[in-house]
Coordinates of C-alpha atoms and ligand atoms in Angstrom, one line a residue:
X1 CA 0.0 0.0 0.0
X2 CA 1.1 3.7 0.1
X3 CA 4.7 4.3 0.9
X4 CA 6.6 7.4 2.1
X5 CA 10.2 8.2 1.4
X6 CA 11.7 11.6 2.2
X7 CA 15.2 13.2 2.7
X8 CA 16.8 16.2 4.1
X9 CA 20.6 16.7 4.1
X10 CA 23.5 17.8 2.0
X11 CA 23.1 15.5 -1.1
X12 CA 20.6 15.7 -3.9
X13 CA 17.5 14.2 -2.5
X14 CA 16.1 13.0 -5.9
X15 CA 18.2 9.8 -6.5
X16 CA 18.0 8.9 -2.8
X17 CA 14.2 9.2 -2.7
X18 CA 13.8 7.4 -6.0
X19 CA 15.8 4.4 -4.7
X20 CA 13.9 4.3 -1.5
X21 CA 10.6 4.4 -3.4
X22 CA 11.8 1.5 -5.5
X23 CA 12.4 -0.5 -2.4
X24 CA 8.8 0.2 -1.4
X25 CA 7.5 -1.0 -4.7
X26 CA 6.8 -4.5 -3.4
X27 CA 4.2 -3.1 -1.0
X28 CA 1.9 -2.3 -3.9
X29 CA 1.1 1.0 -5.5
X30 CA -0.4 2.5 -8.7
X31 CA 1.2 6.0 -9.0
X32 CA 4.3 7.7 -7.6
X33 CA 5.6 11.2 -7.1
X34 CA 8.4 13.3 -5.6
X35 CA 8.6 17.0 -4.5
X36 CA 12.0 18.6 -4.3
X37 CA 12.7 21.9 -2.6
X38 CA 15.3 24.1 -4.2
X39 CA 15.9 27.8 -3.4
X40 CA 12.8 27.9 -1.2
X41 CA 10.5 26.5 -3.9
X42 CA 8.9 23.1 -3.9
X43 CA 8.6 21.5 -7.4
X44 CA 6.3 18.5 -7.7
X45 CA 6.8 15.6 -10.2
X46 CA 4.3 12.8 -10.4
X47 CA 3.2 10.0 -12.7
X48 CA 0.4 7.4 -12.9
X49 CA 1.8 3.9 -12.9
X50 CA 5.3 2.6 -12.1
X51 CA 8.2 4.4 -10.5
X52 CA 10.1 3.6 -13.7
X53 CA 7.6 5.9 -15.6
X54 CA 8.3 8.7 -13.1
X55 CA 12.1 8.2 -13.5
X56 CA 11.7 8.1 -17.3
X57 CA 9.7 11.3 -17.4
X58 CA 12.4 13.0 -15.3
X59 CA 15.4 11.6 -17.1
X60 CA 16.1 14.7 -19.0
X61 CA 15.2 17.2 -16.3
X62 CA 17.6 15.9 -13.7
X63 CA 15.6 17.3 -10.7
X64 CA 17.6 18.7 -7.8
X65 CA 17.1 19.7 -4.2
X66 CA 18.6 19.0 -0.7
X67 CA 15.1 18.3 0.7
X68 CA 12.4 16.2 -0.8
X69 CA 9.3 14.2 -0.1
X70 CA 8.3 11.1 -2.1
X71 CA 5.4 8.7 -2.2
X72 CA 3.9 5.6 -3.8
X73 CA 0.1 5.7 -3.8
X74 CA -2.3 2.8 -3.6
X75 CA -5.6 4.4 -4.6
X76 CA -8.4 4.7 -2.1
X77 CA -9.9 8.2 -2.4
X78 CA -10.2 8.7 -6.2
X79 CA -8.7 6.7 -9.1
X80 CA -5.0 6.1 -9.7
X81 CA -4.5 9.3 -11.8
X82 CA -1.5 11.6 -12.1
X83 CA -3.6 14.4 -10.4
X84 CA -4.5 12.2 -7.4
X85 CA -0.9 11.0 -7.0
X86 CA 1.1 12.4 -4.1
X87 CA 2.7 14.8 -3.2
X88 CA -0.2 17.1 -2.8
X89 CA -0.1 20.8 -2.0
X90 CA -2.3 23.5 -0.5
X91 CA -4.3 25.9 -2.6
X92 CA -1.7 28.6 -2.2
X93 CA 1.1 26.0 -2.9
X94 CA 2.7 26.8 0.4
X95 CA 2.4 23.4 2.0
X96 CA 3.2 20.1 0.4
X97 CA 2.5 16.7 1.9
X98 CA 2.8 12.9 1.4
X99 CA 0.4 10.8 3.3
X100 CA -0.3 7.2 4.2
X101 CA -3.6 5.9 5.6
X102 CA -7.0 7.5 5.5
X103 CA -8.7 10.5 6.9
X104 CA -12.1 9.0 7.5
X105 CA -13.9 12.3 8.1
X106 CA -12.2 14.0 5.1
X107 CA -15.6 15.0 3.6
X108 CA -16.6 16.9 6.8
X109 CA -13.3 18.8 6.8
X110 CA -13.8 19.4 3.1
X111 CA -17.2 21.0 3.7
X112 CA -15.7 23.4 6.2
X113 CA -12.8 24.3 3.9
X114 CA -15.2 24.9 1.0
X115 CA -17.2 27.3 3.2
X116 CA -13.9 29.1 3.8
X117 CA -13.4 29.4 0.1
X118 CA -10.9 26.6 -0.6
X119 CA -11.1 24.8 -4.0
X120 CA -9.7 21.4 -4.8
X121 CA -8.0 20.0 -7.9
X122 CA -8.3 16.2 -7.1
X123 CA -10.3 13.7 -5.1
X124 CA -8.0 12.7 -2.3
X125 CA -8.3 13.0 1.4
X126 CA -4.6 14.1 1.4
X127 CA -5.3 17.3 -0.6
X128 CA -7.9 18.1 2.1
X129 CA -5.3 17.5 4.8
X130 CA -2.8 19.9 3.0
X131 CA -5.4 22.6 2.9
X132 CA -6.5 22.0 6.4
X133 CA -2.9 22.5 7.6
X134 CA -2.9 25.7 5.5
X135 CA -6.1 26.8 7.1
X136 CA -4.7 26.5 10.6
X137 CA -1.5 28.0 9.6
X138 CA -3.2 31.1 8.3
X139 CA -5.4 31.2 11.4
X140 CA -2.5 30.9 13.8
X141 CA 0.0 32.8 11.7
X142 CA 2.6 30.4 13.2
X143 CA 4.8 27.6 12.0
X144 CA 3.6 24.5 10.3
X145 CA 4.2 22.7 13.7
X146 CA 1.3 24.6 15.3
X147 CA -1.0 23.8 12.4
X148 CA -0.1 20.1 12.7
X149 CA -0.8 20.2 16.4
X150 CA -4.2 21.8 15.8
X151 CA -5.1 19.4 13.0
X152 CA -4.0 16.1 14.5
X153 CA -6.8 15.7 17.0
X154 CA -9.4 16.4 14.4
X155 CA -8.3 13.6 12.0
X156 CA -10.4 10.4 12.2
X157 CA -8.8 7.2 11.0
X158 CA -5.1 6.3 10.9
X159 CA -2.5 8.4 9.2
X160 CA 1.2 9.1 8.8
X161 CA 2.5 12.0 6.8
X162 CA 5.5 14.2 6.0
X163 CA 4.8 17.8 5.4
X164 CA 6.8 20.8 4.3
X165 CA 6.2 24.5 4.3
X166 CA 7.9 26.7 1.7
X167 CA 8.3 29.4 4.3
X168 CA 10.6 27.0 6.3
X169 CA 12.8 25.7 3.5
X170 CA 15.1 23.7 5.7
X171 CA 12.5 21.9 7.8
X172 CA 10.5 18.7 7.4
X173 CA 7.7 17.5 9.7
X174 CA 6.9 13.8 10.1
X175 CA 3.8 12.9 12.0
X176 CA 2.5 9.5 13.0
X177 CA -1.2 9.2 13.9
X178 CA -1.7 5.5 13.9
X179 CA 0.4 4.5 10.9
X180 CA 4.1 3.7 10.6
X181 CA 6.9 6.1 10.1
X182 CA 10.7 5.8 10.7
X183 CA 13.3 8.5 10.8
X184 CA 16.7 7.3 9.8
X185 CA 19.9 9.2 10.5
X186 CA 23.3 8.8 8.9
X187 CA 26.7 9.6 10.4
X188 CA 26.8 12.7 8.1
X189 CA 23.6 14.0 9.9
X190 CA 21.4 13.4 6.9
X191 CA 17.8 12.4 7.7
X192 CA 15.6 9.9 5.8
X193 CA 12.0 9.4 6.6
X194 CA 10.4 6.2 5.4
X195 CA 7.3 4.1 6.1
X196 CA 9.4 0.9 5.9
X197 CA 12.4 0.6 8.1
X198 CA 14.1 -1.9 5.7
X199 CA 14.1 0.7 2.9
X200 CA 16.5 2.8 5.0
X201 CA 19.2 0.1 4.7
X202 CA 22.5 1.4 3.4
X203 CA 21.5 5.0 4.0
X204 CA 20.9 5.4 7.7
X205 CA 22.9 4.0 10.5
X206 CA 20.3 4.5 13.2
X207 CA 16.5 4.9 13.2
X208 CA 13.8 6.3 15.3
X209 CA 10.3 4.7 15.2
X210 CA 7.7 7.4 15.5
X211 CA 5.0 6.2 17.9
X212 CA 1.3 7.0 17.5
X213 CA 0.8 10.6 18.4
X214 CA 4.4 11.8 17.8
X215 CA 5.8 14.4 15.5
X216 CA 9.4 14.6 14.4
X217 CA 10.7 18.1 13.5
X218 CA 13.8 17.8 11.4
X219 CA 15.9 20.8 10.5
X220 CA 18.7 20.6 8.0
X221 CA 22.2 20.5 9.5
X222 CA 20.6 21.0 13.0
X223 CA 18.7 18.1 14.5
X224 CA 15.7 16.0 14.8
X225 CA 13.4 16.8 17.7
X226 CA 10.5 14.6 18.9
X227 CA 7.2 16.0 20.2
X228 CA 3.9 14.8 21.5
X229 CA 1.3 15.7 18.9
X230 CA -1.4 16.7 21.4
X231 CA 0.7 18.5 24.1
X232 CA 3.6 19.7 22.0
X233 CA 5.8 18.4 24.9
X234 CA 9.3 17.5 23.8
X235 CA 10.1 13.8 24.1
X236 CA 13.4 11.9 24.3
X237 CA 14.6 10.4 21.0
X238 CA 15.6 6.8 21.4
X239 CA 17.7 6.0 18.3
X240 CA 18.3 2.4 17.5
X241 CA 21.0 0.8 15.4
X242 CA 19.7 -0.2 11.9
X243 CA 20.5 -3.8 11.3
X244 CA 18.9 -4.4 7.8
X245 CA 21.4 -4.7 4.9
X246 CA 20.7 -3.6 1.3
X247 CA 21.6 -7.1 -0.1
X248 CA 18.6 -8.7 1.5
X249 CA 16.4 -6.5 -0.6
X250 CA 17.9 -7.9 -3.9
X251 CA 16.7 -11.1 -5.7
X252 CA 20.2 -12.2 -6.7
X253 CA 20.1 -14.9 -9.4
X254 CA 16.5 -15.8 -9.0
X255 CA 14.0 -14.5 -11.6
X256 CA 11.5 -13.6 -8.9
X257 CA 11.5 -12.8 -5.2
X258 CA 8.8 -15.3 -4.7
X259 CA 11.0 -18.2 -5.9
X260 CA 14.0 -16.9 -4.0
X261 CA 11.9 -16.7 -0.8
X262 CA 10.4 -20.2 -1.4
X263 CA 14.0 -21.6 -1.7
X264 CA 15.2 -19.6 1.4
X265 CA 12.8 -21.6 3.6
X266 CA 15.2 -24.4 4.4
X267 CA 17.6 -21.8 5.8
X268 CA 15.2 -19.4 7.5
X269 CA 13.2 -22.1 9.2
X270 CA 16.5 -23.4 10.6
X271 CA 17.5 -20.0 11.8
X272 CA 14.1 -19.4 13.4
X273 CA 14.3 -22.7 15.2
X274 CA 17.9 -22.1 16.3
X275 CA 16.9 -18.8 17.7
X276 CA 14.5 -20.6 20.1
X277 CA 16.2 -24.0 20.8
X278 CA 19.9 -24.4 21.3
X279 CA 22.2 -27.2 20.0
X280 CA 21.7 -29.3 23.1
X281 CA 17.9 -29.3 22.4
X282 CA 17.1 -26.9 25.1
X283 CA 14.4 -24.3 24.7
X284 CA 15.9 -20.8 24.9
X285 CA 14.4 -17.9 26.8
X286 CA 11.2 -17.1 24.9
X287 CA 11.0 -13.8 26.8
X288 CA 8.0 -15.3 28.4
X289 CA 9.5 -16.7 31.6
X290 CA 7.6 -14.4 33.8
X291 CA 4.4 -15.4 32.0
X292 CA 4.5 -19.0 33.4
X293 CA 1.8 -18.3 36.0
X294 CA -0.4 -16.6 33.5
X295 CA 0.0 -19.4 30.9
X296 CA -0.7 -22.0 33.6
X297 CA -3.9 -20.3 34.6
X298 CA -5.1 -18.9 31.3
X299 CA -8.7 -19.4 30.2
X300 CA -8.4 -19.6 26.5
X301 CA -6.0 -18.7 23.7
X302 CA -7.2 -16.5 20.8
X303 CA -5.1 -16.2 17.7
X304 CA -5.7 -13.2 15.5
X305 CA -4.3 -12.6 12.0
X306 CA -5.1 -12.1 8.4
X307 CA -4.5 -14.0 5.1
X308 CA -1.6 -16.3 5.1
X309 CA -0.8 -15.4 8.7
X310 CA -4.3 -16.5 9.6
X311 CA -3.7 -19.8 8.0
X312 CA -0.6 -20.2 10.2
X313 CA -2.9 -19.6 13.1
X314 CA -5.3 -22.3 11.9
X315 CA -2.4 -24.8 11.8
X316 CA -1.3 -23.6 15.3
X317 CA -4.8 -24.4 16.7
X318 CA -3.8 -28.1 16.2
X319 CA -0.4 -27.5 17.9
X320 CA -1.9 -25.9 21.0
X321 CA -4.8 -28.2 21.2
X322 CA -2.7 -31.3 21.0
X323 CA 0.4 -30.2 22.9
X324 CA -1.0 -27.8 25.5
X325 CA -4.6 -29.1 25.7
X326 CA -5.9 -25.6 25.4
X327 CA -9.1 -24.2 24.0
X328 CA -8.0 -22.2 21.0
X329 CA -9.9 -19.9 18.7
X330 CA -8.3 -18.5 15.6
X331 CA -10.1 -15.4 14.2
X332 CA -9.7 -13.2 11.2
X333 CA -8.5 -9.9 12.7
X334 CA -11.1 -8.0 10.7
X335 CA -13.9 -10.2 12.3
X336 CA -12.5 -10.2 15.8
X337 CA -15.1 -9.8 18.6
X338 CA -13.4 -8.3 21.6
X339 CA -16.5 -8.8 23.7
X340 CA -15.6 -12.4 24.4
X341 CA -12.1 -11.5 25.7
X342 CA -11.1 -11.0 29.3
X343 CA -8.0 -10.4 31.4
X344 CA -7.3 -14.2 31.8
X345 CA -7.1 -14.7 28.0
X346 CA -3.9 -14.7 26.0
X347 CA -3.9 -13.4 22.5
X348 CA -1.4 -14.4 19.8
X349 CA -1.3 -11.9 17.0
X350 CA 0.5 -13.1 13.9
X351 CA 1.8 -10.8 11.2
X352 CA 4.7 -10.8 8.7
X353 CA 4.8 -7.1 8.4
X354 CA 3.6 -6.0 11.8
X355 CA 1.7 -3.2 10.1
X356 CA -1.5 -4.8 9.0
X357 CA -4.2 -2.4 10.1
X358 CA -6.9 -5.0 10.8
X359 CA -4.5 -7.0 13.1
X360 CA -3.3 -3.8 14.9
X361 CA -6.9 -2.8 15.5
X362 CA -7.9 -6.2 16.9
X363 CA -4.8 -6.2 19.2
X364 CA -5.7 -2.8 20.5
X365 CA -9.3 -3.9 21.2
X366 CA -8.0 -7.0 23.0
X367 CA -5.6 -5.0 25.1
X368 CA -8.4 -2.7 26.1
X369 CA -10.2 -5.8 27.5
X370 CA -7.2 -6.5 29.6
X371 CA -5.9 -9.5 27.6
X372 CA -2.1 -10.1 27.3
X373 CA -0.8 -10.1 23.8
X374 CA 2.1 -12.1 22.3
X375 CA 3.0 -11.1 18.8
X376 CA 4.7 -13.3 16.2
X377 CA 6.2 -11.0 13.7
X378 CA 8.9 -10.7 11.0
X379 CA 9.6 -7.0 11.4
X380 CA 11.3 -5.9 14.6
X381 CA 10.3 -2.4 15.6
X382 CA 7.0 -2.6 13.7
X383 CA 3.8 -1.2 15.0
X384 CA 2.7 -4.7 16.1
X385 CA 5.9 -5.5 18.1
X386 CA 5.7 -2.1 19.7
X387 CA 2.1 -2.7 20.7
X388 CA 2.3 -6.3 21.9
X389 CA 3.3 -7.1 25.5
X390 CA 5.9 -9.5 24.2
X391 CA 7.1 -10.4 20.7
X392 CA 8.7 -13.5 19.2
X393 CA 10.4 -12.8 15.9
X394 CA 10.5 -15.0 12.8
X395 CA 14.0 -14.9 11.3
X396 CA 12.8 -14.9 7.7
X397 CA 14.6 -11.8 6.6
X398 CA 12.7 -9.2 4.5
X399 CA 9.9 -10.8 2.5
X400 CA 9.6 -8.8 -0.7
X401 CA 7.3 -11.0 -2.9
X402 CA 3.8 -10.0 -2.2
X403 CA 2.7 -13.6 -1.9
X404 CA 3.8 -14.7 1.6
X405 CA 5.9 -17.9 1.7
X406 CA 8.8 -18.0 4.0
X407 CA 7.0 -15.9 6.6
X408 CA 4.4 -18.7 6.8
X409 CA 6.8 -21.5 7.5
X410 CA 8.8 -19.4 10.0
X411 CA 5.6 -18.5 11.8
X412 CA 4.8 -22.2 12.0
X413 CA 8.2 -22.8 13.6
X414 CA 7.6 -20.1 16.3
X415 CA 4.1 -21.3 16.9
X416 CA 5.1 -24.9 17.3
X417 CA 7.9 -24.2 19.7
X418 CA 5.6 -21.9 21.7
X419 CA 2.9 -24.5 21.9
X420 CA 5.4 -27.0 23.3
X421 CA 6.4 -24.4 26.0
X422 CA 2.8 -23.8 26.8
X423 CA 2.4 -27.6 27.1
X424 CA 5.2 -27.8 29.5
X425 CA 4.1 -24.9 31.6
X426 CA 0.6 -26.3 31.7
X427 CA 1.9 -29.7 32.8
X428 CA 0.7 -31.4 29.6
X429 CA 4.1 -32.5 28.4
X430 CA 7.0 -34.2 30.2
X431 CA 10.6 -33.1 29.8
X432 CA 11.5 -36.2 27.8
X433 CA 8.6 -35.7 25.4
X434 CA 9.7 -32.1 25.0
X435 CA 13.3 -33.2 24.2
X436 CA 12.0 -35.6 21.5
X437 CA 9.9 -32.9 20.0
X438 CA 12.9 -30.6 19.7
X439 CA 14.8 -33.3 17.9
X440 CA 12.0 -33.8 15.5
X441 CA 11.6 -30.1 14.7
X442 CA 15.3 -29.7 14.1
X443 CA 14.9 -32.3 11.2
X444 CA 12.4 -30.1 9.4
X445 CA 14.7 -27.8 7.4
X446 CA 16.5 -30.8 5.8
X447 CA 13.1 -32.3 4.8
X448 CA 12.1 -28.9 3.2
X449 CA 15.3 -29.0 1.2
X450 CA 14.4 -32.4 -0.2
X451 CA 11.0 -31.1 -1.4
X452 CA 12.6 -28.0 -3.0
X453 CA 14.7 -30.4 -5.1
X454 CA 11.5 -31.6 -6.7
X455 CA 10.9 -28.1 -8.2
X456 CA 11.4 -29.3 -11.9
X457 CA 8.7 -32.0 -11.4
X458 CA 6.3 -29.5 -10.0
X459 CA 7.2 -27.2 -13.0
X460 CA 6.1 -30.0 -15.4
X461 CA 2.8 -30.3 -13.5
X462 CA 2.3 -26.6 -13.8
X463 CA 2.6 -26.8 -17.5
X464 CA 0.0 -29.5 -17.6
X465 CA -2.5 -27.8 -15.5
X466 CA -2.0 -24.1 -16.2
X467 CA -5.1 -23.6 -18.4
X468 CA -7.7 -24.9 -16.0
X469 CA -9.9 -22.0 -14.9
X470 CA -10.8 -23.4 -11.5
X471 CA -9.1 -25.5 -8.8
X472 CA -10.0 -27.1 -5.5
X473 CA -7.4 -27.6 -2.8
X474 CA -8.3 -30.2 -0.2
X475 CA -6.9 -31.4 3.1
X476 CA -8.0 -32.6 6.5
X477 CA -7.0 -31.8 10.1
X478 CA -3.8 -29.8 10.3
X479 CA -3.5 -29.9 6.5
X480 CA -6.9 -28.3 6.0
X481 CA -5.3 -24.8 6.5
X482 CA -2.7 -25.9 3.9
X483 CA -5.5 -26.4 1.5
X484 CA -6.7 -22.9 2.2
X485 CA -3.2 -21.5 1.9
X486 CA -2.5 -23.4 -1.4
X487 CA -5.7 -22.0 -2.9
X488 CA -4.9 -18.5 -1.7
X489 CA -1.4 -18.7 -3.2
X490 CA -2.7 -19.9 -6.6
X491 CA -5.3 -17.2 -6.7
X492 CA -2.9 -14.4 -5.8
X493 CA -0.2 -15.1 -8.3
X494 CA -1.8 -16.9 -11.2
X495 CA -5.3 -15.3 -11.0
X496 CA -6.9 -18.7 -11.4
X497 CA -10.0 -19.1 -9.2
X498 CA -9.2 -21.7 -6.5
X499 CA -11.1 -22.8 -3.4
X500 CA -9.6 -24.4 -0.3
X501 CA -11.8 -26.9 1.4
X502 CA -11.8 -29.4 4.2
X503 CA -11.8 -32.7 2.4
X504 CA -14.4 -34.0 4.9
X505 CA -16.8 -31.1 4.2
X506 CA -16.6 -31.6 0.4
X507 CA -19.4 -34.1 0.3
X508 CA -21.7 -31.6 2.1
X509 CA -22.0 -29.4 -1.0
X510 CA -18.9 -28.6 -3.0
X511 CA -18.7 -32.0 -4.6
X512 CA -21.3 -30.7 -7.0
X513 CA -18.5 -28.8 -8.7
X514 CA -16.5 -31.9 -9.6
X515 CA -16.1 -32.8 -13.3
X516 CA -13.2 -33.2 -15.7
X517 CA -12.8 -29.5 -15.8
X518 CA -12.2 -29.1 -12.0
X519 CA -8.9 -30.4 -10.9
X520 CA -8.3 -31.1 -7.1
X521 CA -5.0 -30.6 -5.4
X522 CA -5.1 -33.0 -2.5
X523 CA -2.9 -33.2 0.7
X524 CA -2.9 -36.9 1.2
X525 CA -0.1 -37.7 3.6
X526 CA 0.3 -40.5 6.2
X527 CA -1.3 -39.0 9.3
X528 CA -4.4 -39.8 11.4
X529 CA -6.7 -38.7 8.5
X530 CA -5.1 -41.0 5.9
X531 CA -7.9 -43.6 5.4
X532 CA -10.6 -40.9 5.3
X533 CA -8.5 -38.9 2.8
X534 CA -8.3 -42.0 0.5
X535 CA -12.1 -42.2 0.6
X536 CA -12.3 -38.6 -0.4
X537 CA -9.9 -39.2 -3.3
X538 CA -12.2 -42.0 -4.5
X539 CA -15.2 -39.7 -4.3
X540 CA -13.5 -37.3 -6.7
X541 CA -12.0 -39.8 -9.2
X542 CA -15.4 -41.5 -9.4
X543 CA -16.7 -38.2 -10.8
X544 CA -13.9 -37.8 -13.4
X545 CA -12.1 -35.1 -11.4
X546 CA -8.4 -34.9 -12.0
X547 CA -6.3 -35.3 -8.9
X548 CA -2.8 -34.0 -8.0
X549 CA -1.9 -35.5 -4.6
X550 CA 0.9 -34.5 -2.2
X551 CA 1.9 -37.9 -0.8
X552 CA 4.3 -39.3 1.8
X553 CA 7.1 -40.7 -0.3
X554 CA 5.9 -42.6 -3.3
X555 CA 2.8 -44.0 -1.7
X556 CA 1.4 -46.7 -4.1
X557 CA -2.1 -46.5 -2.6
X558 CA -2.3 -42.8 -3.5
X559 CA -0.4 -43.3 -6.9
X560 CA -3.2 -45.7 -7.9
X561 CA -5.9 -43.2 -7.1
X562 CA -4.4 -39.9 -8.3
X563 CA -3.5 -38.6 -11.8
X564 CA -0.3 -37.0 -10.5
X565 CA 1.7 -37.1 -7.3
X566 CA 4.2 -34.9 -5.5
X567 CA 6.1 -37.0 -2.9
X568 CA 7.4 -35.4 0.3
X569 CA 9.4 -37.1 3.1
X570 CA 7.8 -38.6 6.2
X571 CA 7.5 -36.7 9.5
X572 CA 5.5 -36.7 12.7
X573 CA 1.9 -35.9 11.7
X574 CA 1.6 -32.6 13.5
X575 CA 4.6 -31.3 11.6
X576 CA 3.3 -32.1 8.1
X577 CA 2.1 -28.6 7.4
X578 CA 5.8 -27.4 7.3
X579 CA 6.3 -29.8 4.4
X580 CA 2.9 -30.0 2.6
X581 CA 2.8 -26.2 2.0
X582 CA 6.0 -26.2 0.0
X583 CA 4.6 -28.0 -3.1
X584 CA 1.5 -25.7 -3.0
X585 CA 3.9 -22.6 -3.1
X586 CA 6.0 -24.1 -6.0
X587 CA 2.9 -25.1 -7.9
X588 CA 1.4 -21.6 -7.6
X589 CA 4.7 -20.0 -8.6
X590 CA 5.2 -22.2 -11.7
X591 CA 1.6 -21.9 -12.9
X592 CA 1.8 -18.1 -12.6
X593 CA 5.1 -18.1 -14.5
X594 CA 3.5 -20.2 -17.3
X595 CA 0.6 -17.7 -17.4
X596 CA 3.0 -14.7 -17.5
X597 CA 1.5 -12.8 -14.6
X598 CA 3.3 -10.2 -12.5
X599 CA 4.4 -12.7 -9.8
X600 CA 6.1 -10.5 -7.3
X601 CA 3.5 -7.7 -7.5
X602 CA 0.2 -9.3 -8.5
X603 CA -2.5 -6.9 -9.6
X604 CA -4.6 -5.1 -6.9
X605 CA -2.5 -6.5 -4.0
X606 CA -0.3 -4.8 -1.5
X607 CA 2.3 -6.3 0.7
X608 CA 1.4 -4.4 3.8
X609 CA -2.3 -3.8 4.1
X610 CA -2.4 -0.6 6.2
X611 CA -6.1 0.2 5.7
X612 CA -9.0 -1.6 7.4
Ligands
F6R701 C1 -0.9 -13.7 1.1 C2 -0.5 -12.6 1.9 C3 -1.5 -11.9 2.7 C4 -1.0 -11.6 4.1 C5 -2.0 -10.7 4.9 C6 -1.5 -10.4 6.3 O1 0.2 -14.2 0.4 O2 0.6 -12.1 1.9 O3 -2.7 -12.7 2.9 O4 -0.7 -12.7 4.8 O5 -2.2 -9.5 4.3 O6 -0.3 -9.8 6.3 P1 0.7 -9.7 7.5 O7 1.1 -11.1 7.8 O8 1.8 -8.8 7.2 O9 -0.1 -9.2 8.7

């Protein structure tokens, strides 16, 4: 979704902002723009479509300025046109602004401004915001800061913005009102403002995460000062070292980030496990040691997440139910009902980005009910890790492909290890059982590697099945969420319609869809559901449905009942989702490649969904 990249320092801001915007491309956008301040005047350049189109249109002009604000827009208020692209400016062109999030009450503010004689060139809430700041500035006859402080409490919704006033040519104001914004600082006292911390890699040495309700006032060659947006009180700046490196943002020799990230799973799952269990098979400090009492006494566990992270939560339901004997509910964050939560409940919020608006809202609502929140997140310092009571990180490294892959398997690793700890602290598991479990999980990365080697076979299957317009994905038990995830992955990157179903539920309705035009991708491994799954396979083949089955090794019983198989190694039943998901990811990737879609940035999707 929308991205902010801004700069103030001694270098030309244009190439720096352009590069940071390119790093934000993966988050999804449909227009881009940059404003540069030179000799006290802000010049705005914007284009509909890709950043490359903006760069192309500016290739002859070579724009310059030591201060600039840049943006990638994902259209909400008004279509993706050049005029609606950011930066926006006030009617008198004094104030310019880039803005993420939404001003829900923009139309009310607009009415007031219209009465005061303001006119608008576009349809965005951001243009209203620029003029609202201008309105307050004219009223107060003060600096832009006082206009921001007056405006902030009147904005409904969640926003983060960077604003500039031509009358203060050496200053930038960054304000976070429920979005995400990071200020980066280099050793040469340059400042970078970005909505994605990773995009600061290679530019900034340290960063400051702006909390909700904070304004950073940055003055060229002077300093960055942090203020509370409602009281204007000055706050201490807590700079942290920036650890991300620029190489992790490259795809190397892979044609797509999605493929690179699928192949990284062997490694990143191992790293995530090693971060939580040492070589002697002992669980390391999960930063939860003082939660032992709480975990022993808790009433219920509620997992909240969206999309792929929600599917990880559905798998984890099985982990916690079996290993910790806990009542577990796994809810879409957007459908979460806080009314059922109380102070004895524990919430696990799962999010790759840590900036998903629905998840953040649900976490906030749960905290207001007194629940304790554990986050499982891939981005340290994100809004989610800052809001949760305790955070466990997945060590997946930046995930750039919009379709989530390595985040999912690393989330499963953390969830599995956590469920074992819960089991121990709730006296449901013995020490020797725990030790055996650690040994088993340590074998998983090697098994993932074996499946990755079958990439060429899956590529052949993708060629065979690429033209079917619909697909079913079927699984049972802990592999039912993998059916949901497999269908989501295929839809996202290939644009083929796919439905994930519980294989057991199929006969209650969806079986009506089966004919030779409706292939089924079956998870049919040797677990407690095996016999029932064979039955379900027969139900489909009896109705001329084609079957691709993920099997344990080369299972003759399944071979005899499926059209095609993808063998995976054997493992303890509860751990199968770590393995069964890999063929679904590769299948989606190769089908998409055959169909020539934009795999890393599928149409209409955004990497971080920062609107509700
Ligand atoms: C699917 C996908 C999305 C995300 C969802 C939640 O491939 O990427 O479904 O899983 O938007 O995002 P996070 O995990 O960042 O909260």
